[in-house]
Tab-separated table of C-alpha atoms in Angstrom:
chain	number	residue	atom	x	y	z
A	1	UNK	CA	-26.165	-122.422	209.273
A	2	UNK	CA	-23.542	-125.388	210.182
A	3	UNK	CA	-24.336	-128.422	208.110
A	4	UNK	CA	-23.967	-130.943	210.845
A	5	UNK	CA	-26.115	-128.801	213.016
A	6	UNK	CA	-29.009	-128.124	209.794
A	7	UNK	CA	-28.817	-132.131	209.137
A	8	UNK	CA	-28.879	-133.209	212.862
A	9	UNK	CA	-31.994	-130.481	213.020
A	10	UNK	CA	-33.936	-132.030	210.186
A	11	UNK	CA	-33.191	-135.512	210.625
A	12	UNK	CA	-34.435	-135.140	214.157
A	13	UNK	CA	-38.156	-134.912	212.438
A	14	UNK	CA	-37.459	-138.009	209.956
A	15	UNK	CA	-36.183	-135.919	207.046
A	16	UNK	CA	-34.224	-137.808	204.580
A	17	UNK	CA	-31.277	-135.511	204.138
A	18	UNK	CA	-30.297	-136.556	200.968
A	19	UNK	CA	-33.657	-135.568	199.279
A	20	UNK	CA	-33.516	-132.999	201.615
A	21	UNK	CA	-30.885	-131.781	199.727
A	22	UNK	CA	-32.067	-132.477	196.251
A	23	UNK	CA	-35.225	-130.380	196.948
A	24	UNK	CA	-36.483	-126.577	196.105
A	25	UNK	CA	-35.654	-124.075	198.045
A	26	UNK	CA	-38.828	-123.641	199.549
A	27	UNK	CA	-39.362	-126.979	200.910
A	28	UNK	CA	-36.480	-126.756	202.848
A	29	UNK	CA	-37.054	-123.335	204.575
A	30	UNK	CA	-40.298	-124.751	205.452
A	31	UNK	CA	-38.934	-128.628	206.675
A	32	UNK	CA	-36.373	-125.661	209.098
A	33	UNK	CA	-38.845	-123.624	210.451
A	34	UNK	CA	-41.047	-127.067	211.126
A	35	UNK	CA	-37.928	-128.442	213.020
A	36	UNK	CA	-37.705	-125.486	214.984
A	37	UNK	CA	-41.532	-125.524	215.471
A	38	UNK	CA	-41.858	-128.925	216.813
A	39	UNK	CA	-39.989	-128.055	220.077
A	40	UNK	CA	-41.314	-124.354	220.650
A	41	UNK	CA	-45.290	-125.926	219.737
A	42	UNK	CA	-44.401	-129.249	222.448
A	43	UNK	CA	-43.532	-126.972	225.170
A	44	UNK	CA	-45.910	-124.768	224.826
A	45	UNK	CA	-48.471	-127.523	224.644
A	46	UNK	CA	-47.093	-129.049	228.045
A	47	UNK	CA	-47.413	-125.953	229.735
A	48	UNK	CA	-50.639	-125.767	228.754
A	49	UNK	CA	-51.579	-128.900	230.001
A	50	UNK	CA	-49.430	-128.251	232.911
A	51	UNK	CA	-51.729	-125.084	233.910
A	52	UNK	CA	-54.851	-126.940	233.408
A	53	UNK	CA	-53.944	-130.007	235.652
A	54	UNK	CA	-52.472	-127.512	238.194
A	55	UNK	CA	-55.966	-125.786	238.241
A	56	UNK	CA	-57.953	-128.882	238.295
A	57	UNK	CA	-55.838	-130.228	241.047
A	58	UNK	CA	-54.291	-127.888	242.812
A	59	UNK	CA	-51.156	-130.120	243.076
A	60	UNK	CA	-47.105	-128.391	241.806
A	61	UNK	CA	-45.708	-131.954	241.503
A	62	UNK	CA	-48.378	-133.563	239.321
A	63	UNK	CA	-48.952	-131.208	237.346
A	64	UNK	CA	-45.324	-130.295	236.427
A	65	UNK	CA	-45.213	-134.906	235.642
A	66	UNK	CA	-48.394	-134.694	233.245
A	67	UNK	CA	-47.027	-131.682	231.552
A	68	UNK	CA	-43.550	-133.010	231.023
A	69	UNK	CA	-45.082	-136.080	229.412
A	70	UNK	CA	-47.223	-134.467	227.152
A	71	UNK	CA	-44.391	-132.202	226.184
A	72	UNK	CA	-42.529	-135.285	225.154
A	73	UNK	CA	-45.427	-137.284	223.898
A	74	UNK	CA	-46.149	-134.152	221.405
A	75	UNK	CA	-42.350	-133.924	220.591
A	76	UNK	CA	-42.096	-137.426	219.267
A	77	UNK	CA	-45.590	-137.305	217.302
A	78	UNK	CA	-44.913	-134.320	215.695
A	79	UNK	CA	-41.471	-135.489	214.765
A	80	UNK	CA	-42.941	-138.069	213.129
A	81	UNK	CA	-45.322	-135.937	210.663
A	82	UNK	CA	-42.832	-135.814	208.021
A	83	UNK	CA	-42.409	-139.576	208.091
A	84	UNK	CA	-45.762	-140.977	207.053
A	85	UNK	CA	-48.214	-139.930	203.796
A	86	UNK	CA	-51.255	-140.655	206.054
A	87	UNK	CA	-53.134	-137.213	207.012
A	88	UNK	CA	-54.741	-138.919	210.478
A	89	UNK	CA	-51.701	-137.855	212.209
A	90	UNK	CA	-51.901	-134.206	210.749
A	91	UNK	CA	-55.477	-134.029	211.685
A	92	UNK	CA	-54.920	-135.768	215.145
A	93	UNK	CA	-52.332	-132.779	215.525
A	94	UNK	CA	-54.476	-130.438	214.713
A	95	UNK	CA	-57.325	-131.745	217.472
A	96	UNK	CA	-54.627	-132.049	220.110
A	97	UNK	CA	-53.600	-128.020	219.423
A	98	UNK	CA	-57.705	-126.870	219.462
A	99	UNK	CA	-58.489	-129.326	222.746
A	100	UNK	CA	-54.912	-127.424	224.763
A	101	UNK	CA	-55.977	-123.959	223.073
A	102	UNK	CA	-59.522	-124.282	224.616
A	103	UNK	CA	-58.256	-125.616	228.089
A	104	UNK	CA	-55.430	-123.490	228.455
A	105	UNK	CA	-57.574	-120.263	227.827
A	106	UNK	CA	-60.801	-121.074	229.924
A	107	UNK	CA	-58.393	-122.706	233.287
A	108	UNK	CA	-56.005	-119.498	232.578
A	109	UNK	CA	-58.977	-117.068	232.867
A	110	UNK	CA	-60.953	-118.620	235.388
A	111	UNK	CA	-57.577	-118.892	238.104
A	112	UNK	CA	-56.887	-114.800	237.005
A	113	UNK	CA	-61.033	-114.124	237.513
A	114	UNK	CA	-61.448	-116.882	240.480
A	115	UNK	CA	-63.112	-114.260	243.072
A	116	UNK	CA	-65.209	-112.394	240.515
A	117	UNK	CA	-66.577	-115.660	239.234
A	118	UNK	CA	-67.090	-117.169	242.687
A	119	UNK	CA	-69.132	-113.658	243.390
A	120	UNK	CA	-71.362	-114.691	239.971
A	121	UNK	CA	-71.810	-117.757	241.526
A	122	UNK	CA	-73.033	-116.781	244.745
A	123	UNK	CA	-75.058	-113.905	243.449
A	124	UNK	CA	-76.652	-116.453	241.013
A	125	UNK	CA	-77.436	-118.582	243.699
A	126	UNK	CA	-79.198	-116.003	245.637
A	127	UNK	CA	-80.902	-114.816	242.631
A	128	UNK	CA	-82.388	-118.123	241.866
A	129	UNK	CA	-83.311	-118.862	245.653
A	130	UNK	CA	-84.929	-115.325	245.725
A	131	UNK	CA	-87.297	-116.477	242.814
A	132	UNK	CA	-88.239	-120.029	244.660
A	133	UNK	CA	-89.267	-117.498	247.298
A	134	UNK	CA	-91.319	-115.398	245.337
A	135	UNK	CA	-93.166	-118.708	243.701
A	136	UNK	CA	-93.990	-120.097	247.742
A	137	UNK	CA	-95.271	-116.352	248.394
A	138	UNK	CA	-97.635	-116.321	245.386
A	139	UNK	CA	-99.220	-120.170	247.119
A	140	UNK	CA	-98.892	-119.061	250.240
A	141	UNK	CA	-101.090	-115.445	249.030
A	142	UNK	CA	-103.646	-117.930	247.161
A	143	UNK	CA	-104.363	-119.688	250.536
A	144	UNK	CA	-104.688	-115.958	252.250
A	145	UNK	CA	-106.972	-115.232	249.713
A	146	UNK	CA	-109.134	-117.695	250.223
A	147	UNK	CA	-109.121	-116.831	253.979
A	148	UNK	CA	-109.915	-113.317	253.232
A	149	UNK	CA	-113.008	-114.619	250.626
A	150	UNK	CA	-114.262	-116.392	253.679
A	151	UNK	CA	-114.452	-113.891	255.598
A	152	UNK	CA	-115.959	-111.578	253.233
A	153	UNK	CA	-118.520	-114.178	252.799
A	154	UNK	CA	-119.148	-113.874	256.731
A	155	UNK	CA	-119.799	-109.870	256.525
A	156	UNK	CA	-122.226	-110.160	254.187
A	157	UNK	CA	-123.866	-112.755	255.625
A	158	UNK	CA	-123.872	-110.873	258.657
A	159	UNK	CA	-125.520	-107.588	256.755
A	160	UNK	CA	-128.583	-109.986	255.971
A	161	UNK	CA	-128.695	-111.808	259.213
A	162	UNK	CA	-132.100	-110.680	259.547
A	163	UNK	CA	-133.519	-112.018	256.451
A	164	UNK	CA	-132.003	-115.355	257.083
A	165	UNK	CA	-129.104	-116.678	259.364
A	166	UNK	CA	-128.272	-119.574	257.234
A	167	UNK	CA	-126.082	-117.809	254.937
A	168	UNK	CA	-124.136	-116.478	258.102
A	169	UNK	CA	-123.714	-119.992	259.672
A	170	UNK	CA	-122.492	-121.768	256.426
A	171	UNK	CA	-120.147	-119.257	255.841
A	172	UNK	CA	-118.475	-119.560	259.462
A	173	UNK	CA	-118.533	-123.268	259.305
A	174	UNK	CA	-116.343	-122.990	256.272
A	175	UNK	CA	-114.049	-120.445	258.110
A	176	UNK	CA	-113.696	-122.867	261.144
A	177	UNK	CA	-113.429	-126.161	258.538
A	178	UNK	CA	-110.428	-123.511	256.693
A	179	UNK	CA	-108.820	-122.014	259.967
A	180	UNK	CA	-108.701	-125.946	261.196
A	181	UNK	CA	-106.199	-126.952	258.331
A	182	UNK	CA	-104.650	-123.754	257.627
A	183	UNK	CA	-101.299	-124.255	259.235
A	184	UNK	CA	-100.997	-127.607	257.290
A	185	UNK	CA	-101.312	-126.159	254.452
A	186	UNK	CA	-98.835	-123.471	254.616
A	187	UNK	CA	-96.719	-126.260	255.615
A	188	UNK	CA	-97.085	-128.397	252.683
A	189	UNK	CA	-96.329	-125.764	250.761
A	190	UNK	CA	-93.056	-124.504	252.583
A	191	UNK	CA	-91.646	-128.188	252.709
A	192	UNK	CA	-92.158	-128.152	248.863
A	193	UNK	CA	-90.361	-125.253	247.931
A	194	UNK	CA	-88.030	-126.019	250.737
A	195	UNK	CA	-85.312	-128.618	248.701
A	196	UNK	CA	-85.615	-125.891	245.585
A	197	UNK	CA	-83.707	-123.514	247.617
A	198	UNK	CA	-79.673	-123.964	246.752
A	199	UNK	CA	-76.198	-123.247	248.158
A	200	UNK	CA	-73.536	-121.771	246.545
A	201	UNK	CA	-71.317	-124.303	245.618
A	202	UNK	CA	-67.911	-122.884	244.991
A	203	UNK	CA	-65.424	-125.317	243.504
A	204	UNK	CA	-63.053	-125.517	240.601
A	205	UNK	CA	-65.340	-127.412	238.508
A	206	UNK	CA	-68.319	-124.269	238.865
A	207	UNK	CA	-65.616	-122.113	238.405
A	208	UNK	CA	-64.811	-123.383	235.105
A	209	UNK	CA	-68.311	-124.057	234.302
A	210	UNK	CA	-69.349	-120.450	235.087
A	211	UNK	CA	-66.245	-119.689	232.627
A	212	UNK	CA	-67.614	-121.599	229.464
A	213	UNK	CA	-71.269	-119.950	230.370
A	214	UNK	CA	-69.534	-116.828	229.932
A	215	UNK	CA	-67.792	-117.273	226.599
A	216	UNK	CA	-70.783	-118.877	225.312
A	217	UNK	CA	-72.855	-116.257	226.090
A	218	UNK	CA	-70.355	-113.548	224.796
A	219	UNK	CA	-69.644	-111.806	228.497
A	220	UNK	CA	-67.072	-109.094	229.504
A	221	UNK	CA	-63.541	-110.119	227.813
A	222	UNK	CA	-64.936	-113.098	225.723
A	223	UNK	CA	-62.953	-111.561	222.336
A	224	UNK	CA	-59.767	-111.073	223.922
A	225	UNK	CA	-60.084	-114.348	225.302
A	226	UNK	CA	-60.782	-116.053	222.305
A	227	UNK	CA	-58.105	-113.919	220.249
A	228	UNK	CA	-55.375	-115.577	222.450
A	229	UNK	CA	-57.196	-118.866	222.043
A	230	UNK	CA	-56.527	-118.638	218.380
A	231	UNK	CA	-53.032	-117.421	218.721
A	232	UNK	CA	-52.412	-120.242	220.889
A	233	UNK	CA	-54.192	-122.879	218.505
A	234	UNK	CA	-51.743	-121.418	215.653
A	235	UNK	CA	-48.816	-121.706	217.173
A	236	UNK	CA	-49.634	-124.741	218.534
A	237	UNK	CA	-50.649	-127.014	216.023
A	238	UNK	CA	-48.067	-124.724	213.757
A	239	UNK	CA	-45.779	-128.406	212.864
A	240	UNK	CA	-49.456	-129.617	211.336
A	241	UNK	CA	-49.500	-126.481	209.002
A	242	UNK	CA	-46.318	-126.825	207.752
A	243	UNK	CA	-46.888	-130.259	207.016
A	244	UNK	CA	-49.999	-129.494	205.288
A	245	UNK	CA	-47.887	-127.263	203.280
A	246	UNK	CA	-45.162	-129.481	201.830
A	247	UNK	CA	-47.864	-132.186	200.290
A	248	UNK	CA	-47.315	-130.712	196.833
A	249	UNK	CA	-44.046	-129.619	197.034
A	250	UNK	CA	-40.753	-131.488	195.731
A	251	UNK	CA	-39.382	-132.884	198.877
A	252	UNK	CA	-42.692	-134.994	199.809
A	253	UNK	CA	-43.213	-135.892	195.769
A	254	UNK	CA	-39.440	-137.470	196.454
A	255	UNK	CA	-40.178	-139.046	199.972
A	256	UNK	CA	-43.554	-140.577	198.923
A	257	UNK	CA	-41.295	-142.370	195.739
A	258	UNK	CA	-39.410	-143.775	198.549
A	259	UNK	CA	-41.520	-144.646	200.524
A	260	UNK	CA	-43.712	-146.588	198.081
A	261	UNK	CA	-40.111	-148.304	196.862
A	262	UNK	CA	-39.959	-149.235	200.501
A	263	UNK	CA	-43.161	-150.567	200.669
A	264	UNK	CA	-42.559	-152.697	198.213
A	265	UNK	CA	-39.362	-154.186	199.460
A	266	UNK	CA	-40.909	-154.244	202.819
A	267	UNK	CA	-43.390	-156.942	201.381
A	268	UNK	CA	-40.679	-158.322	199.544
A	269	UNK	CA	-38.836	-159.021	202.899
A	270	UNK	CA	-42.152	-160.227	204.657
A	271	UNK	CA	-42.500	-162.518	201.585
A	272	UNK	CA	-39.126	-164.189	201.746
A	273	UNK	CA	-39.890	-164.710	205.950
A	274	UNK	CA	-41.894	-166.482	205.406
A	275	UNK	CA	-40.577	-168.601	202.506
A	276	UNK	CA	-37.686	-168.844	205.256
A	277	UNK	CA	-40.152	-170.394	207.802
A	278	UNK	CA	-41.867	-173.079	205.439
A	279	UNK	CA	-40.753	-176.408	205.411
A	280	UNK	CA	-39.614	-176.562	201.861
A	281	UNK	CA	-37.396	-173.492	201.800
A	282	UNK	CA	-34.547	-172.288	200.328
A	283	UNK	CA	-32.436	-170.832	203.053
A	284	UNK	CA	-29.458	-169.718	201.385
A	285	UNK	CA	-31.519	-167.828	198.338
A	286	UNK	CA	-33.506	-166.525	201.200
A	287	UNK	CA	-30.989	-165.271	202.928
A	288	UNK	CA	-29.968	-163.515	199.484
A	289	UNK	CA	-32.918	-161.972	198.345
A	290	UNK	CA	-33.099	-160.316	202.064
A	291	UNK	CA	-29.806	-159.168	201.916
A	292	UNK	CA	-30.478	-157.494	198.615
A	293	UNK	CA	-33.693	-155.675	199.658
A	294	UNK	CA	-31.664	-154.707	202.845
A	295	UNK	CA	-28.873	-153.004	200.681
A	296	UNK	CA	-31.622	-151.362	198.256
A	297	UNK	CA	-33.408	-149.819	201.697
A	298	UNK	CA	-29.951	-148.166	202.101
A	299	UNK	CA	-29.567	-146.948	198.643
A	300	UNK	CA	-33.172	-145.188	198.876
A	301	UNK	CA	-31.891	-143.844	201.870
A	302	UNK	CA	-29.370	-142.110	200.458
A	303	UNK	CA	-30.398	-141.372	197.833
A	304	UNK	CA	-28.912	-143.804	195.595
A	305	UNK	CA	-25.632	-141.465	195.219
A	306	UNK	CA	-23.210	-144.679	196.002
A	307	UNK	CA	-23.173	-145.529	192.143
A	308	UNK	CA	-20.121	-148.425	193.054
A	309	UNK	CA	-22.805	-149.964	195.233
A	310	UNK	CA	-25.398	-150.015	192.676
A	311	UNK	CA	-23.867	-151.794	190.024
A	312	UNK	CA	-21.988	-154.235	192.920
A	313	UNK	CA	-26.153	-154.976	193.809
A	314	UNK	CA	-26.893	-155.626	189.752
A	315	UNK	CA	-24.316	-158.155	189.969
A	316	UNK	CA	-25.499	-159.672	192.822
A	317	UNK	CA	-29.106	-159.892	192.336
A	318	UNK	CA	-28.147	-161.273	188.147
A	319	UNK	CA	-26.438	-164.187	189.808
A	320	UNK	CA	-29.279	-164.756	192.150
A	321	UNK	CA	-31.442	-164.872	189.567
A	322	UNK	CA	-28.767	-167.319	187.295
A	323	UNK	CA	-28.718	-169.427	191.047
A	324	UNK	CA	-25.466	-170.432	190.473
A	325	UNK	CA	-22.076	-169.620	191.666
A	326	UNK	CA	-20.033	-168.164	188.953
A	327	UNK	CA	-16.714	-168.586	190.386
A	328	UNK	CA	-17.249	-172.482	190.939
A	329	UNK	CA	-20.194	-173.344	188.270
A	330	UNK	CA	-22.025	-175.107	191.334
A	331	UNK	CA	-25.479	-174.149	192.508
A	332	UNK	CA	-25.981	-171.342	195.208
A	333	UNK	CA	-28.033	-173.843	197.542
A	334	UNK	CA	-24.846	-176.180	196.873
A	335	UNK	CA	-23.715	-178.001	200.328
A	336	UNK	CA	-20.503	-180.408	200.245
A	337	UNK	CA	-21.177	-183.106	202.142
A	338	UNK	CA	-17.704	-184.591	201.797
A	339	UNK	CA	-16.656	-182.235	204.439
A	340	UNK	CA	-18.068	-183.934	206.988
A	341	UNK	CA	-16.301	-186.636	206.000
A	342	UNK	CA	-13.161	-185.526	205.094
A	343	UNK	CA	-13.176	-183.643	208.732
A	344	UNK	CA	-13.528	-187.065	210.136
A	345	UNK	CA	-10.965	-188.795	208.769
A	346	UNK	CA	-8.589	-186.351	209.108
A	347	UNK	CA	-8.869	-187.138	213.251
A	348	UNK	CA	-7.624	-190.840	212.211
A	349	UNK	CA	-4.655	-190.460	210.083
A	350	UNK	CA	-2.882	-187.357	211.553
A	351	UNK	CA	-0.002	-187.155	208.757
A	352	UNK	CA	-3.274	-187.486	206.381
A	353	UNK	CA	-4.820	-184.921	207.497
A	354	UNK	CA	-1.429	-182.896	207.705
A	355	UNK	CA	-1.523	-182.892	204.010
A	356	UNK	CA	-5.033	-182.720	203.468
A	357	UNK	CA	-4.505	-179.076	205.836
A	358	UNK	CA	-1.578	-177.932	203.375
A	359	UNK	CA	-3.856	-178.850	200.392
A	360	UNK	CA	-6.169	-177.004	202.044
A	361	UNK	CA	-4.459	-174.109	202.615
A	362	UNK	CA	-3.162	-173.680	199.442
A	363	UNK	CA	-6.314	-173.951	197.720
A	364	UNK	CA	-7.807	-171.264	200.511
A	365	UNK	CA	-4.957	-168.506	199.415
A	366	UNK	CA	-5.507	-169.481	195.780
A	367	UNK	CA	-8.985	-168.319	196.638
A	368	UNK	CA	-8.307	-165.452	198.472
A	369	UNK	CA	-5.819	-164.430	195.832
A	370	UNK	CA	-9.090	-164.824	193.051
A	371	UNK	CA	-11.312	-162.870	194.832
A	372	UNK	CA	-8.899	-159.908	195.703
A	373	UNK	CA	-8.617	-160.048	191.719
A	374	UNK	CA	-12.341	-160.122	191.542
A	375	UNK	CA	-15.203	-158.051	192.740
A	376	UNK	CA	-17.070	-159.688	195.917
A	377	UNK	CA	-20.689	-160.517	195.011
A	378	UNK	CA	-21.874	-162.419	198.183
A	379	UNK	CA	-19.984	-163.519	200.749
A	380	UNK	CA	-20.906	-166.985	201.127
């Protein structure tokens, strides 16, 4: 593979290419096959959601936006899983990848079996008004019965009429005081049944629903379907694997030494801000210090393989720490007020200041000349 190309690949995902470099074999087939990973597992995630917002909403130009985004949003966060030591982002990864895998595979099914599940729907539908009907029968049969005990009641009565004809005229006072509310009863009960009884509401939303039911209750096709869900999670939230992967390995044992170094200057940095900001500072050793921690940030970067720069930055931070200049014995935070002075006389006496330029010259080249003999430390 072409350098520039393998360290523009890993880079990409926040790989320090430098330890990169330095590490085993094995971490750095796996930090390749991540790098390739990242893209193929993005795209595939924004054509999932892509398929599940087209389903949802039935809109080409909407869906295509929200699945573009979350191509990109997915390509940046998982480019940034070899930059961090904190596993949230691998697990958030991993969540993402099972949430696309799940929507992906029910929406996918449910647009290829629309018409047989909008059949379950309606057949389910009938099924469930078929049993309201059967319940309303069953009243409606108790209040027939009780017609038909009546009546009964009436016939016997009738057998005996000429023992006693009270039996008779009780029971067809009861059949007249029945066949007088009757009708309202019936009616009572067929309003009450009557808002039990159901449409079949076909939509996306009972499409998918009647989807889920089936997976969860193991219907027709539920393995294959959640065989490809799996395949999809795995390739998916693949970039999380990987990372999981490399925590032991050498290249993350040499990043997280880094990154703690960083850390540390990081606070340095923060630290001499805010010195910077107080009303007592020292600006100059503050500027300094946060030019040291700036050039030791680009050290760790690389690596520390610029051993010139290294002991240039001893130097430096040794005569921070003496705070004085060693070239002219005066104090780092040392200000010459003269100048001021000197600057304004110089606009009064013009030959004066002619000579106090040539003066000035020459002791600027004598200078110039010292330090070309000498190493630069700071350039103040």
């Amino acid at each position: 593979m072409n350098k520039s190309f393998e360290k523009q690949l890993v880079t990409a995902i926040c790989v320090m290419f430098p330890h990169y470099l330095d590490a085993e074999k094995r971490d750095q087939k796996i930090i390749l096959a991540m790098a390739f990973m990242v893209y193929l597992s993005s795209l595939l995630g924004g054509y999932a959601m892509y398929v599940s917002t087209y389903f949802l909403l039935k809109h080409g130009v909407i869906a295509f936006i929200i699945g573009a985004c979350t191509t990109g949003f997915l390509i940046l966060h998982d480019q940034s899983l070899l930059a961090t030591d904190r596993r949230r982002q691998i697990y958030t990864k991993i969540l993402i990848s099972a949430f696309l895998a799940i929507g992906f595979t029910m929406t996918n099914n449910a647009t290829k079996e629309y018409d047989t599940l909008s059949t379950e729907l309606i057949q389910a539908t009938e099924k469930s008004n078929a049993n309201i009907t059967i319940a309303m029968n069953r009243d409606i049969e108790k209040v027939e019965e009780e017609e038909r005990e009546i009546r009964k009641r009436i016939e016997i009565a009738g057998l005996r009429i000429n023992e006693t004809k009270q039996p008779l005229i009780d029971a067809r006072r009861s059949l007249a005081a029945f066949e007088l509310n009757k009708e309202e009863r019936l009616q009572r009960i067929r309003e009450a049944y009557s808002p039990k009884y159901e449409d079949a509401q076909i939509s996306d939303l009972t499409v998918l629903a009647q989807q889920a039911k089936k997976f969860a209750s193991g219907g027709e096709g539920t393995f294959i379907a959640v065989l490809l869900a799996f395949l999809f999670f795995i390739i998916e939230s693949l970039p999380a694997i990987l990372r999981i992967m490399l925590d032991d390995g050498d290249y993350m044992k040499r990043f997280l030494a880094s990154l703690n170094v960083m850390r540390a200057l990081r606070d340095q940095r923060i630290k001499q801000q805010l010195n910077f900001a107080s009303a007592d500072s020292d600006i100059v050793r503050n500027i300094l210090h946060m030019e040291i921690i700036d050039k030791k940030n680009e050290m760790i970067a690389t690596n520390f393989e610029n051993t010139e720069e290294m002991l240039i930055l001893d130097k430096r931070q040794k005569i921070l720490d003496a705070g004085y200049n060693p070239y002219t014995g005066e104090s780092l935070d040392f200000v010459d007020l003269s100048f001021f002075d000197r600057k304004k006389s110089t606009n009064e006496d013009k030959n004066s200041s002619t000579k106090e330029g040539e003066d000035t010259n020459f002791k600027e080249n004598n200078n110039q000349n010292h330090k070309q003999e000498q190493e630069a430390v700071f350039d103040l």
